[in-house]
C-alpha cells in the first residue's frame, strides 16, 4: 500500500509542477576521432571528417543550438554540417549502436569539420541555450583520404569515394590496399560481414599504422550500421600481430564466440557494441575487449599503450552453460618486464552480462622472471578507471591483480572513481569463487590505488551464500603471492548489501593508508570494516536510479577528493568542500519521494 501511495504522489508531483528549462552547463566528454582531413568528404552535405561527440546537457535535438570548430589560428566557424543531434540511445534515431543513455544519459552529435579551417590543433565546443560547453581537442589537416564501403552499390574495383564505394571492407584493411596514415573508412547503408576470422587489420606483411596526428579510422556514416561477425576462432576485429598502431574503431558492432575486438597502441575504441554470437557458447581464452603487451614475446605484441576505451556497450557474451574461467569481459595485461608503456584509460563504458564471463573491467598479470615465462610489467603513468557502469557481472565488476613469484613489480598507480557496480560478484555457474564486487590483489601489485566516489549496490552470489563488497587480501587465499603489495585510499564510496552477505572478510582485508566518508548500509545488519575512520552506517536513501534523494545523509558529506574527482558519473560538477558520497551528486530535479527500492529496504527493517 505504501508503494502505491508513493507512486500516486509522484504522478501528482509531475501534474502539479510545470516543466521548466533546466539551463545546465553543456558538457562534452569525448569524441571518436581526434584528428582528420578538413576537406574531401564528397557526400554533398559535409566537407571534412565526420566527428561524433558524446556529452551531457546537450539537448535531445539541435533546435537553436550550435556546434563550433575553433581552428589553429583561433578562427571560429560553425561545423560544415550536423547530421544528427539526439540521445545516445541505439535504435531510436541515427546514433551509433552503443547504449550511452540508459545509465549515462548522454547525447550524441555527428558533425563535419569545415574545410576553411587552418591546419593544426583546434578545439570543438557546443553552445546550448546560450551556454558554451568545454572544449575537445581536434587536429585538422589537409592530408588524408576518405573511403566508403557499401555492400549494396559498391564494387571492389571502385576507388572507394562517396560516389564510387568499395563493396568489401577487408579490401581496405590489408597492408597492400593502399590505405595509409590519416585515412578514414566509413560504412554506408547497413553493412554486415561474416567470416571465420572476422575482420583483420593488416596481414603478414608490414603494418598499416597511423601517427600522432594522423590516425586511421573505421567508423559508420550517420544513419548507417557496420556489423562484423567472426564465426571461427578469432575475435570480431583483429589487429594482426599487434603491429598496427594509431587506429580508431568507432560505432561498430562486433561479435564472435571469442570476443569483440583487440586493442591498438595509441588507438581508440569508442562507441562500440560488443557481444557474443547469439546462441553460441563462448569457449577458450577470450574477451570482448582484449589488450596487452608482449604476451607473445617473440612477436613483440603491444596493443595496450595509451589505448582509450570510451563509451562502449559490452553485453551478452557468456551463457549459463559456458562454465569457462578464461572468458572475460575486458582483459588488460602486460605479461613481460616492459616498463615504458602508458596506461589505458577505461571510461564511460556500460557492461551488462547476467550469466557472462568472469570479471568485468579486468587487469591481470602473472609470470616469473626465473621460469622462462613472461613476467609482469608496469605503466609509466596512472591507470584510470572511471564513470563506468557494470551490472550483473559474473565475478568482480572491477578486478586488478597479479599472481606468481618474481622480482619485478607492477608498480603503477590506479585511480578508480565514479563507477556504479550493480549486483557484481555473481557466480552461479562458473567454477571458483571471485564473488566480490571490487577486488585488488597481488604481492607484485605495488602502486597506490585511489578508490573514490564509487557506488556498489548488491554483490555476491546469494545462492552459494558467498560474496564481499570489497576484497584486498592480506593472505594468499587467491593463489601464489596474492597478498596485496601496494597501498590504497578509500573515500566517499557507498556500499549497500542487498543479499545478506558481508561487506568484507574480517580476517583478510588490508588496512587502507587513508579512509574517510564511506557509507555502509545493510538491511540485514551486516557490519562494515571497523578500521575505516570517518564512515557512516546509514541508509543512503537513494532513488530508483541510485542518486541521493532529498535529505540523504550522503549529500555534502564527502571527503575532499577534488584532485581526482571533479564531476560525478553524470557530469555534475562536484563543488569544492561539499562533495557528495557515491558516484552521483545530489540532483534537485530528481524525484523527491522514496523509490520502491528504498521502500523495500524499509519494510525489511520493520520485519
Coordinates of C-alpha atoms in Angstrom, one line a residue:
X1 CA 0.0 0.0 0.0
X2 CA 2.8 2.4 0.9
X3 CA 4.4 1.8 -2.5
X4 CA 1.1 2.6 -4.4
X5 CA 0.6 5.8 -2.4
X6 CA 4.1 7.0 -3.1
X7 CA 3.6 6.3 -6.9
X8 CA 0.4 8.4 -6.7
X9 CA 2.4 11.2 -5.1
X10 CA 4.9 11.0 -7.9
X11 CA 2.2 11.3 -10.5
X12 CA 0.6 14.3 -8.7
X13 CA 4.0 15.9 -8.4
X14 CA 4.6 15.8 -12.2
X15 CA 1.0 17.0 -12.9
X16 CA 1.1 20.0 -10.5
X17 CA 4.6 21.3 -11.2
X18 CA 5.1 22.6 -14.7
X19 CA 8.2 21.6 -16.7
X20 CA 10.9 24.2 -16.9
X21 CA 14.0 24.6 -18.9
X22 CA 17.0 23.3 -16.9
X23 CA 19.9 25.5 -18.1
X24 CA 22.6 23.1 -17.1
X25 CA 26.1 23.5 -18.3
X26 CA 26.6 21.6 -21.6
X27 CA 29.4 19.1 -21.3
X28 CA 31.4 17.3 -23.9
X29 CA 33.0 14.0 -22.6
X30 CA 34.8 12.6 -25.6
X31 CA 34.8 12.2 -29.4
X32 CA 35.5 9.2 -31.6
X33 CA 38.2 10.7 -33.8
X34 CA 40.6 13.4 -32.6
X35 CA 42.2 14.3 -36.0
X36 CA 41.2 14.1 -39.6
X37 CA 41.0 15.7 -43.0
X38 CA 39.3 19.0 -43.2
X39 CA 38.0 18.5 -46.8
X40 CA 37.2 15.9 -49.4
X41 CA 34.3 14.1 -47.8
X42 CA 32.2 14.2 -51.0
X43 CA 28.7 13.5 -49.7
X44 CA 27.3 16.9 -50.7
X45 CA 26.5 17.7 -47.1
X46 CA 29.7 17.9 -45.1
X47 CA 33.1 19.0 -46.0
X48 CA 35.7 17.4 -43.7
X49 CA 35.9 14.5 -41.3
X50 CA 32.7 13.5 -39.6
X51 CA 33.3 13.7 -35.8
X52 CA 31.0 12.1 -33.3
X53 CA 30.7 13.8 -29.9
X54 CA 29.3 12.4 -26.7
X55 CA 28.2 14.5 -23.8
X56 CA 25.6 15.7 -21.3
X57 CA 23.1 18.5 -21.2
X58 CA 23.3 18.9 -24.9
X59 CA 19.6 18.7 -25.6
X60 CA 17.6 15.9 -27.3
X61 CA 17.6 17.8 -30.6
X62 CA 19.6 20.5 -32.1
X63 CA 17.0 23.2 -32.2
X64 CA 18.8 26.5 -32.0
X65 CA 22.0 25.0 -30.5
X66 CA 25.3 25.2 -32.4
X67 CA 28.5 23.2 -32.6
X68 CA 31.7 25.1 -33.5
X69 CA 35.3 24.4 -34.5
X70 CA 38.0 26.9 -33.4
X71 CA 40.9 26.2 -35.6
X72 CA 44.7 26.5 -35.0
X73 CA 44.5 30.3 -35.8
X74 CA 41.6 30.7 -33.3
X75 CA 39.1 31.4 -36.0
X76 CA 35.7 30.1 -35.0
X77 CA 33.3 28.5 -37.5
X78 CA 30.1 26.5 -37.3
X79 CA 30.6 22.9 -38.3
X80 CA 30.0 22.4 -42.0
X81 CA 27.0 20.1 -41.4
X82 CA 25.3 18.5 -38.4
X83 CA 24.0 15.0 -39.3
X84 CA 22.2 14.3 -36.1
X85 CA 21.8 15.6 -32.5
X86 CA 20.0 13.3 -30.2
X87 CA 20.1 11.0 -27.2
X88 CA 22.8 8.3 -27.4
X89 CA 20.1 5.6 -27.3
X90 CA 20.5 3.0 -30.1
X91 CA 17.5 2.1 -32.1
X92 CA 15.7 5.4 -31.6
X93 CA 17.4 7.6 -34.2
X94 CA 20.6 7.9 -36.2
X95 CA 23.0 7.5 -33.3
X96 CA 25.6 4.7 -33.0
X97 CA 25.0 1.2 -31.5
X98 CA 26.4 1.8 -28.0
X99 CA 23.8 2.4 -25.2
X100 CA 25.1 5.5 -23.6
X101 CA 21.7 6.7 -22.5
X102 CA 20.2 4.1 -20.1
X103 CA 22.6 4.9 -17.3
X104 CA 24.9 7.7 -18.5
X105 CA 22.1 9.8 -20.0
X106 CA 24.4 11.1 -22.8
X107 CA 23.5 12.8 -26.0
X108 CA 25.4 12.2 -29.3
X109 CA 26.2 14.6 -32.1
X110 CA 27.7 13.8 -35.5
X111 CA 29.1 16.8 -37.4
X112 CA 31.6 17.6 -40.2
X113 CA 34.7 19.8 -39.9
X114 CA 34.6 23.0 -42.0
X115 CA 37.0 22.9 -45.0
X116 CA 38.1 26.6 -44.4
X117 CA 39.8 25.6 -41.1
X118 CA 43.5 26.2 -40.7
X119 CA 45.7 23.1 -40.4
X120 CA 46.8 22.2 -36.9
X121 CA 45.4 21.8 -33.4
X122 CA 41.9 23.2 -32.8
X123 CA 39.0 22.9 -30.5
X124 CA 35.4 21.7 -30.7
X125 CA 32.7 23.1 -28.5
X126 CA 28.9 23.5 -28.4
X127 CA 26.5 26.2 -27.4
X128 CA 23.2 25.2 -25.9
X129 CA 20.6 27.7 -24.7
X130 CA 23.3 30.4 -24.9
X131 CA 25.6 28.5 -22.7
X132 CA 29.0 27.4 -24.0
X133 CA 30.5 24.0 -23.2
X134 CA 34.0 22.9 -22.5
X135 CA 36.3 22.1 -25.5
X136 CA 37.6 18.9 -27.0
X137 CA 40.8 18.7 -29.0
X138 CA 40.8 18.1 -32.7
X139 CA 43.7 18.3 -35.1
X140 CA 42.6 19.4 -38.6
X141 CA 44.8 18.6 -41.6
X142 CA 44.9 18.8 -45.4
X143 CA 46.3 15.2 -45.7
X144 CA 44.3 12.0 -45.5
X145 CA 41.6 10.4 -47.7
X146 CA 38.1 9.2 -47.2
X147 CA 37.0 5.8 -48.2
X148 CA 33.4 4.4 -48.2
X149 CA 32.1 0.9 -48.3
X150 CA 28.6 -0.1 -49.4
X151 CA 27.7 -3.8 -49.8
X152 CA 24.7 -2.9 -52.0
X153 CA 26.0 -0.4 -54.5
X154 CA 29.8 -0.8 -54.1
X155 CA 32.5 -2.6 -56.2
X156 CA 35.9 -3.8 -55.1
X157 CA 37.3 -2.4 -58.3
X158 CA 35.9 1.1 -57.4
X159 CA 38.0 4.0 -56.0
X160 CA 36.2 4.0 -52.7
X161 CA 34.9 7.5 -52.9
X162 CA 31.4 8.5 -51.8
X163 CA 30.1 8.2 -55.4
X164 CA 32.1 5.0 -56.1
X165 CA 32.3 3.0 -52.9
X166 CA 34.0 -0.3 -52.3
X167 CA 31.9 -3.4 -51.7
X168 CA 34.1 -5.2 -49.2
X169 CA 35.7 -3.7 -46.0
X170 CA 38.6 -6.2 -45.9
X171 CA 39.9 -4.9 -49.3
X172 CA 40.8 -1.7 -47.5
X173 CA 42.3 -3.1 -44.3
X174 CA 45.1 -5.3 -45.8
X175 CA 48.5 -3.8 -45.9
X176 CA 48.6 -3.9 -49.7
X177 CA 45.4 -2.0 -50.0
X178 CA 46.9 1.5 -50.3
X179 CA 45.4 2.6 -47.0
X180 CA 47.8 4.9 -45.2
X181 CA 48.2 7.2 -42.2
X182 CA 45.4 9.8 -41.9
X183 CA 42.8 7.9 -43.9
X184 CA 39.2 7.3 -42.7
X185 CA 36.8 4.5 -43.8
X186 CA 33.1 5.0 -43.4
X187 CA 30.4 2.3 -43.9
X188 CA 27.4 3.3 -45.9
X189 CA 24.0 1.7 -45.6
X190 CA 23.6 -1.4 -43.4
X191 CA 26.9 -3.2 -44.0
X192 CA 27.3 -6.6 -42.5
X193 CA 30.2 -9.1 -42.9
X194 CA 30.7 -12.6 -41.5
X195 CA 33.8 -14.7 -41.9
X196 CA 35.7 -17.3 -40.0
X197 CA 38.3 -14.8 -38.9
X198 CA 36.2 -11.7 -38.7
X199 CA 38.0 -8.5 -39.8
X200 CA 41.8 -8.5 -39.9
X201 CA 43.6 -5.2 -39.7
X202 CA 46.8 -5.8 -41.6
X203 CA 48.2 -9.2 -42.7
X204 CA 51.6 -10.9 -42.8
X205 CA 53.4 -8.0 -44.4
X206 CA 54.2 -4.6 -43.0
X207 CA 51.9 -2.8 -40.6
X208 CA 49.4 -0.2 -41.6
X209 CA 49.9 2.4 -38.8
X210 CA 49.0 6.0 -38.3
X211 CA 50.9 8.6 -36.3
X212 CA 50.1 11.0 -33.5
X213 CA 48.1 13.5 -35.6
X214 CA 47.3 11.0 -38.5
X215 CA 45.1 8.3 -37.0
X216 CA 43.5 5.7 -39.3
X217 CA 39.8 5.1 -38.5
X218 CA 36.9 2.8 -39.3
X219 CA 33.6 4.4 -38.5
X220 CA 30.0 4.5 -39.6
X221 CA 28.3 7.1 -41.7
X222 CA 25.4 8.7 -39.8
X223 CA 22.3 6.6 -40.1
X224 CA 24.2 3.6 -41.4
X225 CA 25.5 0.5 -39.5
X226 CA 28.5 -1.8 -39.6
X227 CA 28.3 -5.3 -38.1
X228 CA 31.3 -7.7 -38.1
X229 CA 31.0 -11.4 -37.1
X230 CA 33.7 -14.0 -36.7
X231 CA 32.4 -17.5 -36.9
X232 CA 35.7 -19.2 -36.1
X233 CA 38.5 -18.9 -33.5
X234 CA 39.2 -15.2 -33.9
X235 CA 37.7 -12.0 -32.3
X236 CA 35.4 -9.9 -34.4
X237 CA 38.1 -7.3 -35.1
X238 CA 41.8 -8.4 -35.1
X239 CA 45.0 -6.4 -35.0
X240 CA 47.4 -8.6 -36.9
X241 CA 50.3 -9.4 -34.6
X242 CA 49.5 -6.1 -32.8
X243 CA 51.6 -4.3 -35.5
X244 CA 49.0 -1.7 -36.4
X245 CA 49.1 1.4 -34.2
X246 CA 47.1 4.6 -34.0
X247 CA 43.8 3.1 -35.2
X248 CA 40.3 4.3 -34.2
X249 CA 37.4 1.9 -34.3
X250 CA 34.1 3.7 -33.8
X251 CA 30.4 2.9 -33.7
X252 CA 30.8 -0.7 -34.9
X253 CA 29.1 -3.8 -33.8
X254 CA 31.5 -6.7 -33.5
X255 CA 30.9 -10.2 -32.1
X256 CA 32.1 -13.8 -32.1
X257 CA 32.5 -16.7 -29.7
X258 CA 36.0 -15.4 -28.9
X259 CA 35.2 -11.7 -28.3
X260 CA 34.7 -8.3 -29.9
X261 CA 38.0 -6.5 -30.6
X262 CA 41.6 -6.3 -29.6
X263 CA 43.3 -3.0 -28.8
X264 CA 45.6 -0.8 -30.8
X265 CA 48.6 1.1 -29.3
X266 CA 47.8 4.8 -29.2
X267 CA 44.4 3.9 -30.5
X268 CA 40.8 4.5 -29.6
X269 CA 37.8 2.1 -29.1
X270 CA 34.8 4.3 -29.0
X271 CA 31.0 3.8 -29.1
X272 CA 31.2 0.1 -29.9
X273 CA 28.6 -2.6 -29.4
X274 CA 30.4 -5.8 -28.5
X275 CA 28.8 -9.1 -27.6
X276 CA 28.9 -12.9 -28.2
X277 CA 27.4 -14.8 -31.1
X278 CA 23.7 -15.3 -30.4
X279 CA 23.0 -18.9 -29.4
X280 CA 26.7 -19.9 -29.5
X281 CA 28.5 -20.8 -26.3
X282 CA 31.8 -19.0 -26.0
X283 CA 34.9 -21.0 -25.4
X284 CA 38.7 -20.7 -24.7
X285 CA 40.6 -17.7 -23.6
X286 CA 38.7 -14.7 -24.9
X287 CA 37.4 -11.2 -24.0
X288 CA 35.1 -8.7 -25.6
X289 CA 37.9 -6.1 -25.4
X290 CA 41.4 -7.7 -25.2
X291 CA 44.6 -5.6 -25.0
X292 CA 48.1 -6.3 -23.7
X293 CA 51.8 -6.1 -24.4
X294 CA 54.5 -8.7 -25.0
X295 CA 52.1 -11.6 -24.2
X296 CA 53.8 -13.4 -27.1
X297 CA 57.3 -12.1 -26.5
X298 CA 58.7 -13.3 -29.8
X299 CA 56.4 -11.1 -31.8
X300 CA 56.7 -8.0 -29.6
X301 CA 53.0 -7.6 -29.0
X302 CA 51.8 -4.2 -27.9
X303 CA 48.2 -3.2 -28.4
X304 CA 47.6 -1.5 -25.0
X305 CA 50.0 1.5 -24.9
X306 CA 47.9 4.7 -24.4
X307 CA 44.7 3.0 -25.5
X308 CA 41.4 4.8 -24.9
X309 CA 38.4 2.7 -24.3
X310 CA 35.4 5.1 -24.2
X311 CA 31.7 4.8 -24.3
X312 CA 31.3 1.1 -25.3
X313 CA 28.4 -1.3 -24.6
X314 CA 29.6 -4.8 -23.7
X315 CA 26.9 -7.4 -23.2
X316 CA 25.6 -11.0 -23.6
X317 CA 29.0 -12.7 -24.1
X318 CA 28.7 -15.7 -21.8
X319 CA 25.9 -18.3 -21.4
X320 CA 24.8 -20.3 -18.4
X321 CA 26.4 -23.4 -20.0
X322 CA 29.8 -21.9 -20.7
X323 CA 31.5 -22.6 -17.3
X324 CA 34.8 -21.2 -18.6
X325 CA 37.1 -19.2 -16.3
X326 CA 39.1 -18.0 -19.2
X327 CA 36.3 -15.8 -20.6
X328 CA 36.5 -12.2 -19.6
X329 CA 34.5 -9.0 -20.5
X330 CA 37.6 -6.7 -20.6
X331 CA 41.1 -8.1 -20.3
X332 CA 44.2 -6.0 -20.0
X333 CA 47.8 -7.1 -19.1
X334 CA 51.5 -6.6 -19.9
X335 CA 53.0 -10.0 -19.2
X336 CA 56.6 -9.0 -19.6
X337 CA 59.1 -6.8 -17.9
X338 CA 58.1 -3.9 -20.2
X339 CA 58.4 -0.6 -18.3
X340 CA 57.9 2.1 -21.0
X341 CA 54.1 1.9 -21.7
X342 CA 51.4 4.5 -20.9
X343 CA 48.3 3.1 -19.2
X344 CA 45.0 2.8 -21.0
X345 CA 42.0 4.9 -19.9
X346 CA 38.8 3.0 -19.4
X347 CA 35.8 5.3 -19.0
X348 CA 32.1 5.7 -19.6
X349 CA 31.5 2.1 -20.6
X350 CA 28.4 0.1 -19.9
X351 CA 28.9 -3.7 -19.1
X352 CA 25.9 -5.9 -18.7
X353 CA 26.0 -9.7 -18.7
X354 CA 24.0 -11.6 -16.2
X355 CA 25.5 -15.1 -17.0
X356 CA 28.6 -13.8 -18.7
X357 CA 32.3 -14.2 -18.5
X358 CA 34.4 -13.9 -15.3
X359 CA 35.4 -10.3 -14.4
X360 CA 34.2 -7.0 -15.8
X361 CA 37.0 -4.5 -16.1
X362 CA 39.9 -6.8 -15.5
X363 CA 43.7 -6.1 -15.4
X364 CA 45.8 -9.2 -14.5
X365 CA 49.4 -10.2 -14.9
X366 CA 51.4 -13.3 -13.8
X367 CA 54.7 -15.0 -14.5
X368 CA 58.1 -15.4 -13.1
X369 CA 61.5 -14.0 -14.2
X370 CA 63.1 -17.3 -13.5
X371 CA 60.9 -19.8 -15.2
X372 CA 61.2 -18.6 -18.8
X373 CA 57.7 -17.4 -19.0
X374 CA 56.5 -13.8 -19.5
X375 CA 56.9 -11.6 -16.4
X376 CA 54.8 -8.7 -15.1
X377 CA 55.5 -5.1 -16.3
X378 CA 54.2 -1.7 -15.4
X379 CA 52.9 1.6 -16.8
X380 CA 54.8 4.9 -16.6
X381 CA 51.6 6.7 -15.6
X382 CA 48.3 6.2 -13.8
X383 CA 45.7 3.6 -14.9
X384 CA 42.3 5.4 -14.8
X385 CA 39.0 3.5 -14.5
X386 CA 36.1 5.9 -14.1
X387 CA 32.5 6.6 -14.9
X388 CA 31.7 3.0 -15.9
X389 CA 28.6 1.1 -15.1
X390 CA 29.0 -2.7 -14.5
X391 CA 25.7 -4.5 -14.0
X392 CA 25.1 -8.2 -13.0
X393 CA 28.7 -9.2 -13.6
X394 CA 29.9 -12.7 -13.0
X395 CA 33.0 -12.2 -10.8
X396 CA 34.2 -8.8 -9.7
X397 CA 33.0 -5.8 -11.6
X398 CA 36.5 -4.3 -11.2
X399 CA 39.4 -6.7 -10.7
X400 CA 43.0 -5.6 -10.6
X401 CA 45.8 -8.0 -9.7
X402 CA 48.9 -10.1 -10.2
X403 CA 49.9 -13.6 -9.2
X404 CA 53.1 -15.6 -9.2
X405 CA 56.6 -15.1 -7.9
X406 CA 59.2 -12.8 -9.4
X407 CA 61.4 -9.8 -8.7
X408 CA 59.6 -7.4 -11.0
X409 CA 56.6 -5.3 -9.8
X410 CA 53.6 -3.8 -11.4
X411 CA 54.3 -0.5 -9.6
X412 CA 51.9 1.8 -11.4
X413 CA 49.1 3.8 -9.6
X414 CA 45.4 3.3 -10.3
X415 CA 42.5 5.7 -9.9
X416 CA 39.1 4.0 -9.6
X417 CA 36.3 6.6 -9.3
X418 CA 32.7 7.4 -10.2
X419 CA 31.9 3.8 -11.1
X420 CA 28.5 2.2 -10.5
X421 CA 28.7 -1.6 -9.7
X422 CA 25.3 -3.2 -9.6
X423 CA 25.0 -6.9 -8.4
X424 CA 28.6 -7.8 -9.3
X425 CA 30.3 -10.9 -8.0
X426 CA 27.7 -13.2 -9.3
X427 CA 28.9 -16.8 -9.7
X428 CA 26.1 -19.3 -10.0
X429 CA 27.7 -21.1 -13.0
X430 CA 31.5 -20.7 -13.1
X431 CA 34.0 -22.7 -11.0
X432 CA 35.9 -20.9 -8.3
X433 CA 34.7 -18.1 -6.1
X434 CA 35.5 -14.5 -7.1
X435 CA 32.2 -13.3 -5.7
X436 CA 33.5 -9.8 -4.8
X437 CA 32.3 -6.6 -6.3
X438 CA 35.7 -4.9 -6.2
X439 CA 39.0 -6.8 -5.8
X440 CA 42.6 -5.7 -5.8
X441 CA 45.4 -8.2 -5.0
X442 CA 49.0 -9.4 -5.7
X443 CA 52.3 -9.1 -3.9
X444 CA 53.8 -7.5 -7.0
X445 CA 51.0 -5.0 -7.4
X446 CA 52.9 -2.3 -5.5
X447 CA 51.4 1.0 -6.6
X448 CA 48.8 3.2 -4.8
X449 CA 45.1 2.9 -5.5
X450 CA 42.7 5.8 -5.1
X451 CA 39.2 4.2 -4.7
X452 CA 36.9 7.3 -4.6
X453 CA 33.2 8.0 -5.1
X454 CA 32.0 4.6 -6.3
X455 CA 28.6 3.2 -5.6
X456 CA 28.3 -0.6 -5.1
X457 CA 24.7 -1.9 -4.9
X458 CA 24.4 -5.6 -4.1
X459 CA 27.1 -8.1 -4.6
X460 CA 28.0 -11.8 -4.4
X461 CA 26.1 -14.9 -5.1
X462 CA 23.3 -15.5 -2.6
X463 CA 22.6 -19.0 -3.9
X464 CA 26.0 -20.0 -2.6
X465 CA 26.0 -17.7 0.3
X466 CA 29.2 -16.2 -0.9
X467 CA 30.2 -12.6 -1.6
X468 CA 32.1 -9.5 -0.4
X469 CA 31.7 -5.9 -1.4
X470 CA 35.5 -5.3 -1.3
X471 CA 38.5 -7.7 -1.2
X472 CA 42.1 -6.5 -0.8
X473 CA 43.7 -9.5 0.8
X474 CA 46.5 -10.0 3.4
X475 CA 46.7 -13.7 2.7
X476 CA 47.4 -15.8 -0.4
X477 CA 43.8 -17.1 -0.5
X478 CA 43.5 -16.3 -4.2
X479 CA 46.8 -18.0 -5.3
X480 CA 50.5 -17.7 -5.2
X481 CA 51.7 -14.3 -4.0
X482 CA 48.1 -12.9 -3.8
X483 CA 48.8 -10.7 -0.8
X484 CA 48.3 -7.1 -1.9
X485 CA 51.7 -5.4 -2.1
X486 CA 50.5 -1.8 -2.6
X487 CA 48.6 0.8 -0.7
X488 CA 45.1 2.3 -1.1
X489 CA 42.9 5.1 -0.1
X490 CA 39.1 4.5 0.3
X491 CA 37.0 7.6 0.3
X492 CA 33.4 8.7 -0.5
X493 CA 32.2 5.2 -1.5
X494 CA 28.7 3.8 -1.0
X495 CA 28.3 0.1 -0.2
X496 CA 24.8 -1.4 0.0
X497 CA 24.2 -5.0 1.0
X498 CA 21.0 -6.3 -0.6
X499 CA 21.8 -10.1 -0.4
X500 CA 22.6 -10.6 3.3
X501 CA 26.3 -11.0 2.6
X502 CA 29.3 -9.5 4.5
X503 CA 31.0 -6.3 3.3
X504 CA 34.4 -7.8 3.8
X505 CA 36.4 -10.8 5.1
X506 CA 37.3 -9.8 8.7
X507 CA 40.4 -12.0 8.6
X508 CA 41.6 -11.0 5.1
X509 CA 41.4 -7.3 4.4
X510 CA 44.4 -5.0 4.2
X511 CA 44.2 -1.7 6.1
X512 CA 44.0 1.5 3.9
X513 CA 46.5 4.2 4.3
X514 CA 43.6 6.6 4.5
X515 CA 39.8 6.3 4.5
X516 CA 37.1 8.8 5.0
X517 CA 33.4 9.3 4.4
X518 CA 32.4 5.9 3.2
X519 CA 28.7 4.9 3.6
X520 CA 27.9 1.3 4.5
X521 CA 24.3 0.1 4.7
X522 CA 22.9 -3.4 5.2
X523 CA 19.2 -4.1 5.7
X524 CA 20.5 -7.3 7.4
X525 CA 22.7 -5.7 10.0
X526 CA 26.0 -6.8 8.4
X527 CA 28.8 -4.7 9.9
X528 CA 31.3 -2.6 7.9
X529 CA 35.0 -2.9 8.5
X530 CA 35.8 -1.3 11.8
X531 CA 39.2 0.0 10.7
X532 CA 37.7 2.6 8.4
X533 CA 37.6 6.1 10.0
X534 CA 35.0 8.6 9.1
X535 CA 32.5 6.1 8.0
X536 CA 28.7 6.3 8.3
X537 CA 26.4 3.3 8.8
X538 CA 23.1 4.6 7.5
X539 CA 20.6 4.1 4.7
X540 CA 21.9 6.5 2.0
X541 CA 18.4 7.0 0.8
X542 CA 18.9 6.6 -3.0
X543 CA 16.4 6.9 -5.8
X544 CA 15.5 4.1 -8.1
X545 CA 18.4 5.1 -10.3
X546 CA 20.9 5.2 -7.4
X547 CA 21.0 9.0 -6.9
X548 CA 20.8 10.7 -3.5
X549 CA 17.3 11.8 -2.6
X550 CA 16.4 15.0 -0.6
X551 CA 17.6 14.6 3.0
X552 CA 20.1 11.9 2.2
X553 CA 23.0 11.7 4.7
X554 CA 25.5 11.4 1.8
X555 CA 24.8 14.9 0.5
X556 CA 27.7 17.3 1.2
X557 CA 29.3 14.7 3.5
X558 CA 32.2 13.6 1.4
X559 CA 35.9 14.0 2.0
X560 CA 37.9 16.2 -0.4
X561 CA 38.8 14.1 -3.5
X562 CA 38.8 17.1 -5.8
X563 CA 42.4 16.5 -7.1
X564 CA 41.0 13.5 -8.9
X565 CA 37.2 13.6 -8.9
X566 CA 35.8 16.9 -10.3
X567 CA 32.4 15.7 -11.6
X568 CA 30.1 12.8 -11.0
X569 CA 29.1 10.0 -13.3
X570 CA 26.5 12.2 -15.0
X571 CA 28.9 15.1 -15.4
X572 CA 27.5 17.2 -12.5
X573 CA 30.3 19.4 -11.0
X574 CA 31.4 18.4 -7.6
X575 CA 31.6 21.6 -5.5
X576 CA 34.8 22.1 -3.5
X577 CA 34.3 21.2 0.1
X578 CA 30.7 19.9 -0.4
X579 CA 31.3 16.7 -2.3
X580 CA 28.5 14.0 -2.1
X581 CA 29.4 10.4 -1.2
X582 CA 29.0 7.9 -4.1
X583 CA 29.0 8.1 -7.8
X584 CA 26.2 10.7 -8.1
X585 CA 25.9 14.2 -6.8
X586 CA 22.5 15.2 -5.5
X587 CA 20.2 16.5 -8.3
X588 CA 17.5 18.8 -7.1
X589 CA 15.5 17.8 -10.2
X590 CA 15.4 14.2 -9.1
X591 CA 12.1 12.8 -7.6
X592 CA 11.5 14.0 -4.1
X593 CA 10.0 10.8 -2.8
X594 CA 11.4 7.4 -1.9
X595 CA 11.7 4.9 -4.7
X596 CA 10.2 1.3 -4.4
X597 CA 13.8 0.1 -3.9
X598 CA 14.2 2.1 -0.7
X599 CA 10.7 1.2 0.5
X600 CA 11.6 -2.5 0.2
X601 CA 14.6 -1.9 2.4
X602 CA 12.5 -0.1 4.9
X603 CA 10.0 -2.9 5.0
X604 CA 12.8 -5.4 5.6
X605 CA 13.9 -3.4 8.6
X606 CA 10.4 -3.4 10.1
X607 CA 10.0 -7.2 9.8

